Coordinates of C-alpha atoms and ligand atoms in Angstrom, one line a residue:
M1 CA -119.1 35.3 72.7
L2 CA -121.6 35.9 75.8
I3 CA -122.3 39.1 76.6
R4 CA -123.8 39.4 80.1
I5 CA -126.0 42.9 80.6
P6 CA -127.0 43.5 83.9
K7 CA -130.4 43.8 85.2
G8 CA -132.2 47.4 86.3
W9 CA -131.6 45.7 90.2
E10 CA -128.3 44.9 89.7
L11 CA -125.7 47.5 90.6
P12 CA -122.3 47.2 88.8
E13 CA -119.7 45.2 91.1
S14 CA -117.4 47.8 92.6
A15 CA -120.8 49.9 93.7
A16 CA -122.8 46.9 94.8
T17 CA -119.5 46.0 97.3
P18 CA -118.8 49.0 99.7
E19 CA -116.4 46.4 101.6
S20 CA -114.0 46.4 98.4
L21 CA -113.2 49.9 99.0
F22 CA -111.6 49.2 102.4
R23 CA -110.0 45.8 100.6
D24 CA -108.0 47.8 98.4
R25 CA -106.9 50.2 100.7
R26 CA -105.7 47.5 102.8
R27 CA -104.3 45.7 99.5
L28 CA -102.2 48.9 98.9
I29 CA -100.8 49.4 102.1
K30 CA -99.9 45.6 102.3
A31 CA -98.7 45.7 98.7
A32 CA -96.4 49.5 99.7
A33 CA -94.9 47.4 102.6
A34 CA -94.2 43.9 100.3
G35 CA -93.0 45.9 97.1
P36 CA -95.0 46.3 94.1
I37 CA -94.1 43.2 92.5
L38 CA -96.5 41.0 94.7
L39 CA -99.8 43.2 93.9
G40 CA -102.3 40.4 93.7
M41 CA -100.1 37.7 94.3
P42 CA -101.8 35.9 97.4
A43 CA -105.2 35.6 95.3
L44 CA -103.7 34.5 92.3
L45 CA -101.4 31.8 93.8
A46 CA -105.0 30.5 95.7
A47 CA -106.9 30.4 92.8
C48 CA -104.6 27.7 90.7
D49 CA -103.4 25.0 93.3
D50 CA -101.8 22.7 90.7
G51 CA -99.4 20.7 92.5
D52 CA -100.4 17.1 93.7
P53 CA -102.8 15.3 91.7
A54 CA -103.8 13.3 94.6
A55 CA -104.8 16.3 96.2
K56 CA -106.3 17.7 93.8
A57 CA -108.4 14.5 93.6
A58 CA -109.2 14.4 97.3
L59 CA -111.0 17.7 97.1
E60 CA -112.7 16.9 94.3
A61 CA -114.2 13.6 95.6
G62 CA -115.0 15.8 99.1
A63 CA -117.0 18.0 97.2
K64 CA -119.0 15.4 95.7
I65 CA -120.2 13.6 98.8
P66 CA -124.3 13.8 98.7
D67 CA -126.0 15.5 101.5
P68 CA -127.9 12.6 103.2
S69 CA -130.2 14.8 104.7
A70 CA -131.8 15.9 100.8
K71 CA -135.1 13.0 102.0
L72 CA -136.1 15.6 105.1
Y73 CA -137.3 18.0 102.9
P74 CA -139.2 20.1 102.2
F75 CA -140.5 20.7 105.8
D76 CA -143.7 22.0 107.3
R77 CA -144.2 25.7 106.7
N78 CA -144.5 27.5 110.1
P79 CA -147.6 30.2 109.2
K80 CA -146.8 32.6 111.7
F81 CA -143.2 33.9 109.1
T82 CA -145.2 35.7 106.0
L83 CA -144.4 37.9 103.6
D84 CA -145.2 40.9 102.3
R85 CA -143.7 40.7 99.0
P86 CA -143.4 37.7 96.3
L87 CA -140.4 35.2 97.0
T88 CA -137.8 35.6 94.8
A89 CA -136.7 33.7 92.1
E90 CA -135.0 30.6 93.2
R91 CA -132.2 31.2 90.0
L92 CA -131.8 34.6 91.4
A93 CA -131.2 34.1 95.1
T94 CA -129.0 31.1 94.2
T95 CA -126.7 33.0 92.0
Y96 CA -126.6 36.7 93.1
N97 CA -124.2 36.0 96.5
N98 CA -121.9 37.2 99.2
Y99 CA -119.3 34.8 100.2
Y100 CA -116.3 36.4 100.4
E101 CA -114.9 32.6 101.5
F102 CA -115.4 32.5 97.9
G103 CA -114.2 35.8 96.3
S104 CA -115.6 39.6 96.9
S105 CA -118.0 39.3 93.7
K106 CA -121.6 38.3 93.4
N107 CA -121.0 35.5 90.9
I108 CA -119.2 32.6 93.6
H109 CA -122.0 30.2 93.0
E110 CA -119.4 27.8 91.1
K111 CA -116.7 28.6 93.0
A112 CA -118.9 27.4 96.3
Q113 CA -119.4 24.3 94.8
R114 CA -115.6 23.0 95.9
L115 CA -116.8 22.8 99.5
P116 CA -117.3 19.5 101.2
I117 CA -120.3 19.6 103.4
R118 CA -120.1 15.6 104.7
P119 CA -118.7 15.0 107.5
W120 CA -119.7 18.4 108.9
T121 CA -119.1 18.7 112.5
I122 CA -120.6 21.5 114.7
T123 CA -119.1 22.4 118.0
I124 CA -120.4 23.5 121.0
A125 CA -118.2 25.5 123.5
G126 CA -117.4 28.1 126.3
Q127 CA -119.4 28.6 129.1
V128 CA -122.0 25.7 128.8
E129 CA -122.6 22.7 131.2
K130 CA -120.4 20.7 129.2
E131 CA -118.6 21.2 125.8
F132 CA -119.3 18.8 122.9
E133 CA -119.3 18.2 119.1
I134 CA -122.2 17.1 116.8
G135 CA -122.5 15.5 113.3
M136 CA -124.7 17.8 111.2
D137 CA -127.2 15.0 110.7
D138 CA -127.4 13.8 114.1
L139 CA -128.1 17.4 114.9
L140 CA -130.7 17.8 112.3
A141 CA -132.8 14.4 114.0
K142 CA -132.3 16.6 117.5
M143 CA -134.1 20.1 116.2
P144 CA -137.5 21.1 115.3
L145 CA -137.7 21.2 111.5
E146 CA -140.0 24.0 110.0
E147 CA -140.7 26.3 106.6
R148 CA -140.1 30.2 107.5
L149 CA -140.7 33.2 104.8
Y150 CA -138.4 35.5 105.4
R151 CA -136.9 39.0 103.9
H152 CA -133.2 39.2 103.6
R153 CA -131.8 43.6 103.7
C154 CA -128.0 43.4 102.8
V155 CA -126.5 46.5 104.2
E156 CA -125.7 47.3 100.1
A157 CA -129.1 48.3 99.8
W158 CA -130.2 44.9 97.9
S159 CA -132.7 42.6 99.2
M160 CA -134.9 38.9 98.8
A161 CA -137.9 37.1 100.0
V162 CA -137.0 33.6 100.4
P163 CA -138.7 30.3 102.3
W164 CA -135.6 28.8 104.5
S165 CA -135.8 25.4 106.0
G166 CA -134.3 25.0 109.4
F167 CA -134.8 25.3 113.0
A168 CA -135.4 27.9 115.8
M169 CA -132.1 28.9 116.4
K170 CA -133.8 28.4 120.8
A171 CA -134.0 25.3 119.7
L172 CA -129.6 25.1 119.4
V173 CA -129.2 27.1 122.7
D174 CA -131.3 25.0 124.5
L175 CA -129.4 21.9 123.2
A176 CA -126.6 23.6 124.7
R177 CA -127.3 24.5 127.7
P178 CA -125.5 27.5 128.6
L179 CA -124.5 28.5 131.7
S180 CA -126.0 31.8 133.6
S181 CA -122.8 33.6 132.9
A182 CA -122.9 33.4 129.2
K183 CA -124.4 36.4 128.0
Y184 CA -123.5 36.1 124.2
V185 CA -123.2 33.4 121.1
K186 CA -120.6 33.8 118.7
M187 CA -121.0 32.0 115.7
V188 CA -117.6 30.7 113.1
T189 CA -117.3 29.6 109.5
F190 CA -115.2 26.7 108.1
E191 CA -111.6 27.6 108.0
N192 CA -110.6 25.8 104.5
P193 CA -108.3 27.7 102.1
K194 CA -107.8 24.8 99.7
V195 CA -111.4 25.2 98.8
A196 CA -112.3 28.8 99.9
S197 CA -109.7 30.6 97.7
G198 CA -111.0 34.2 99.6
Q199 CA -109.5 32.9 102.8
S200 CA -106.1 33.2 101.5
E201 CA -106.8 36.8 100.8
S202 CA -104.5 37.5 104.4
W203 CA -105.7 41.1 104.7
Y204 CA -109.2 39.9 105.7
P205 CA -109.1 38.4 109.5
W206 CA -110.8 34.8 108.8
P207 CA -112.7 33.2 110.1
Y208 CA -115.2 34.6 109.5
V209 CA -116.8 35.4 112.8
E210 CA -120.4 36.6 114.0
G211 CA -122.6 37.0 117.5
L212 CA -125.7 37.7 119.0
S213 CA -126.9 38.5 122.5
L214 CA -128.1 35.0 124.4
A215 CA -131.5 37.6 124.1
E216 CA -131.7 37.8 120.4
A217 CA -130.5 34.5 119.4
T218 CA -133.5 32.7 121.4
N219 CA -135.9 35.5 120.3
D220 CA -138.4 33.8 118.1
L221 CA -137.1 35.1 115.0
A222 CA -133.7 33.3 115.1
F223 CA -133.7 31.2 112.4
L224 CA -130.8 28.6 111.4
A225 CA -131.3 27.3 108.1
T226 CA -130.2 24.0 106.8
G227 CA -132.1 24.7 103.2
V228 CA -133.9 26.9 101.0
Y229 CA -136.7 26.7 98.2
G230 CA -138.1 23.1 99.8
K231 CA -134.2 21.4 99.2
T232 CA -130.8 21.7 101.3
M233 CA -129.1 24.4 101.1
P234 CA -127.2 25.1 98.3
K235 CA -123.5 25.5 99.2
Q236 CA -123.1 29.4 98.0
N237 CA -126.1 30.1 100.3
G238 CA -124.1 29.0 103.2
A239 CA -124.4 24.5 103.4
P240 CA -124.6 22.9 105.9
L241 CA -126.1 25.7 108.1
R242 CA -126.6 28.7 108.3
L243 CA -128.0 32.3 110.3
A244 CA -131.2 33.9 109.1
V245 CA -131.7 37.2 111.6
P246 CA -133.8 39.0 109.3
W247 CA -134.4 42.2 111.3
K248 CA -130.4 42.2 111.0
Y249 CA -128.2 43.7 107.8
G250 CA -127.3 40.8 106.0
F251 CA -123.7 40.1 107.1
K252 CA -124.7 39.4 110.5
S253 CA -126.6 36.3 108.7
I254 CA -123.0 34.1 109.0
K255 CA -122.7 31.0 106.7
G256 CA -120.9 27.5 106.5
L257 CA -121.4 27.7 110.1
V258 CA -118.6 25.4 112.2
R259 CA -119.1 26.7 116.0
F260 CA -121.0 28.3 118.7
E261 CA -119.8 29.2 121.4
F262 CA -121.1 31.1 124.6
T263 CA -119.5 33.6 126.4
D264 CA -119.8 36.9 128.8
K265 CA -118.1 38.9 125.9
R266 CA -119.3 40.3 123.4
P267 CA -117.5 39.1 120.2
V268 CA -116.4 41.2 117.4
S269 CA -117.7 40.2 114.1
F270 CA -115.7 39.8 110.6
W271 CA -117.0 43.3 109.1
E272 CA -116.5 44.8 112.8
Q273 CA -113.1 44.1 113.1
L274 CA -112.5 45.3 109.3
Q275 CA -114.4 48.3 110.2
N276 CA -116.3 49.1 112.8
R277 CA -116.9 52.6 112.0
E278 CA -119.4 50.9 109.2
Y279 CA -120.4 47.8 110.2
G280 CA -121.4 47.6 114.0
F281 CA -121.9 44.5 116.1
W282 CA -125.7 45.4 116.6
A283 CA -126.6 46.3 112.6
N284 CA -130.3 46.8 112.8
V285 CA -132.2 47.9 109.7
N286 CA -133.2 51.5 109.9
P287 CA -134.2 53.3 107.1
E288 CA -133.4 56.7 108.9
V289 CA -129.6 55.5 109.7
P290 CA -127.2 55.9 107.1
H291 CA -124.8 54.0 106.1
P292 CA -121.8 56.8 106.3
R293 CA -121.6 55.8 102.3
W294 CA -125.3 55.2 101.2
S295 CA -128.5 55.8 102.6
Q296 CA -130.7 53.1 103.5
A297 CA -134.0 54.7 103.0
T298 CA -135.1 52.7 100.0
E299 CA -133.4 48.7 98.9
R300 CA -133.4 47.4 95.3
V301 CA -135.3 43.8 95.6
L302 CA -133.7 40.9 93.3
G303 CA -135.8 40.5 90.2
V304 CA -138.2 44.1 90.3
N305 CA -137.2 47.1 88.9
G306 CA -136.8 50.3 91.1
R307 CA -136.7 51.2 94.6
V308 CA -138.8 49.9 97.7
P309 CA -139.0 51.4 100.9
T310 CA -136.6 49.8 103.8
L311 CA -139.0 49.4 106.9
L312 CA -137.3 49.5 110.5
Y313 CA -136.1 46.1 111.8
N314 CA -136.9 45.1 108.4
G315 CA -140.4 45.0 108.9
Y316 CA -139.9 42.7 112.0
G317 CA -140.7 45.2 115.0
E318 CA -143.3 43.7 117.0
F319 CA -140.7 40.4 117.4
V320 CA -138.0 42.5 117.9
A321 CA -138.5 46.0 119.3
D322 CA -138.5 45.3 122.3
L323 CA -135.0 43.6 123.1
Y324 CA -133.7 47.0 122.5
K325 CA -135.8 49.1 124.4
D326 CA -133.4 49.8 127.8
M327 CA -129.6 50.1 125.3
S328 CA -129.9 54.0 124.2
G329 CA -126.4 54.1 124.6
E330 CA -125.7 51.2 121.9
K331 CA -125.2 52.0 118.1
L332 CA -127.9 49.9 117.2
F333 CA -128.2 50.4 113.8
L334 CA -125.1 50.9 112.2
Ligands
MTE1 N1 -119.2 33.1 106.0 C1 -120.0 34.2 105.9 N2 -121.0 34.5 106.1 C2 -121.5 35.6 105.4 C3 -120.8 36.3 104.3 C4 -119.6 36.2 104.1 O1 -118.9 36.5 103.2 N3 -119.1 35.1 104.7 N4 -122.4 37.1 103.8 C5 -123.0 37.8 104.5 C6 -123.6 39.0 103.8 S1 -123.3 40.6 103.8 C7 -124.9 38.9 102.8 S2 -125.8 40.0 102.3 C8 -125.7 36.8 103.1 C9 -125.5 37.2 101.8 O2 -126.4 35.4 101.9 P1 -126.9 34.6 100.3 O3 -125.9 34.7 99.5 O4 -127.6 33.7 100.4 O5 -128.0 35.8 99.7 O6 -124.5 35.9 103.6 C10 -124.0 36.8 105.1 N5 -123.5 35.8 105.6
MO2 MO1 -124.9 41.7 103.0

C-alpha cells in the first residue's frame, strides 16, 4: 500500500485548483440538461480508449519517437537573467504541473507521456508578410539558443524557479515578419483528444489559447522554452515548445505550442473565456491585487515550507513596467 503524505507546500488539490470550481459548476449545468445519468461520463469514455488495437499501437509508437534535438543541450546560460532564490528541485518542477489537456490534477506527468512530439509543425499565420509552416527542428536550427533562470508564479499562489532553455520570443517574431497592422500574437496549443484525454471534457473551450501584445512578445523577457534543467523539455512541462513570461501569472505561459497568429484584435485566452472576472488578458503579477477568491500577497515556493512575499511583476518590473505606463484604463493585474 502506498500512502502519500502531502508536503507542507502542497495544498489539497481542491483548493489549489480554483479553476475546478468553475468546471464543477459547468458540469452540473451540463449534467442537469443531459439528465443525471451522464454525470462525469465524457471524461470516463475518453480515458479508456480500448477499441482498435492497431490504433492503440500507433498511438504508443508515436509517443515513443525520440526527440532528435536532445544532442543540442545544454545551451549557454545568459547571465542577464539570474535569480534571488535557489532553483526548484527538478523532480518537483517536473511532477507538480498544470496541464489541463491531461487532467485537472497536478499529477499528470505520466499521462503527458502519451503526447507525440515529432513530427511537430509550427504554423505562422495571420498578418505576416507570408504565412508559413516550419518543423520544430528547422526552427531550432534558426534560433539563438540560450539558457535563462526564471521565476514562475502560478495564479494559484505557488511558485518555482527553473532554468529554461530556448530562445527569445523576439527571434521568432522577427522570423515571422508581421505586418505593421499586427498588434497582438495569438498562440495556440495542439489539439489531440486521443492522447490528451482532458480535451474530451467538452465544457472547456479547447484548444488552449493565449495572447500577448506585440510589444510584450518582443520584450527582452518573453521567452520560448524548448527545454529545462539543461535537457529537452519534459512533455508535462510543455514539450516541444512553450512560452515563459515570468512577469505574468503562470496560465499565460502556454504549453504544447503549434500556432502563432498575428492579429490586430486582442485574442481571448482560454481562462479568460471561461471566467474573465478572475483571469484577464494582461494577468501581470501584483501582490496588491487579490484574486476575487484569495490573496496574491504571498506565495508557496515548491519544496519550501512557509510563504514568501510576492513581488510586483513577479520581480521583473525593471524589464516590463514601461510596457504598461500609458494603460491606466486596463485591468493590468487580473
Ligand atoms: N496548454 C496549456 N498550457 C498551460 C496550462 C494548461 O493547462 N494547458 N497551464 C498553465 C498554468 S496554470 C501554469 S501554472 C503553467 C504550469 O507550468 P509547469 O507545469 O511547467 O509548472 O502552465 C501553463 N500553461
Ligand atoms: Mo497556473
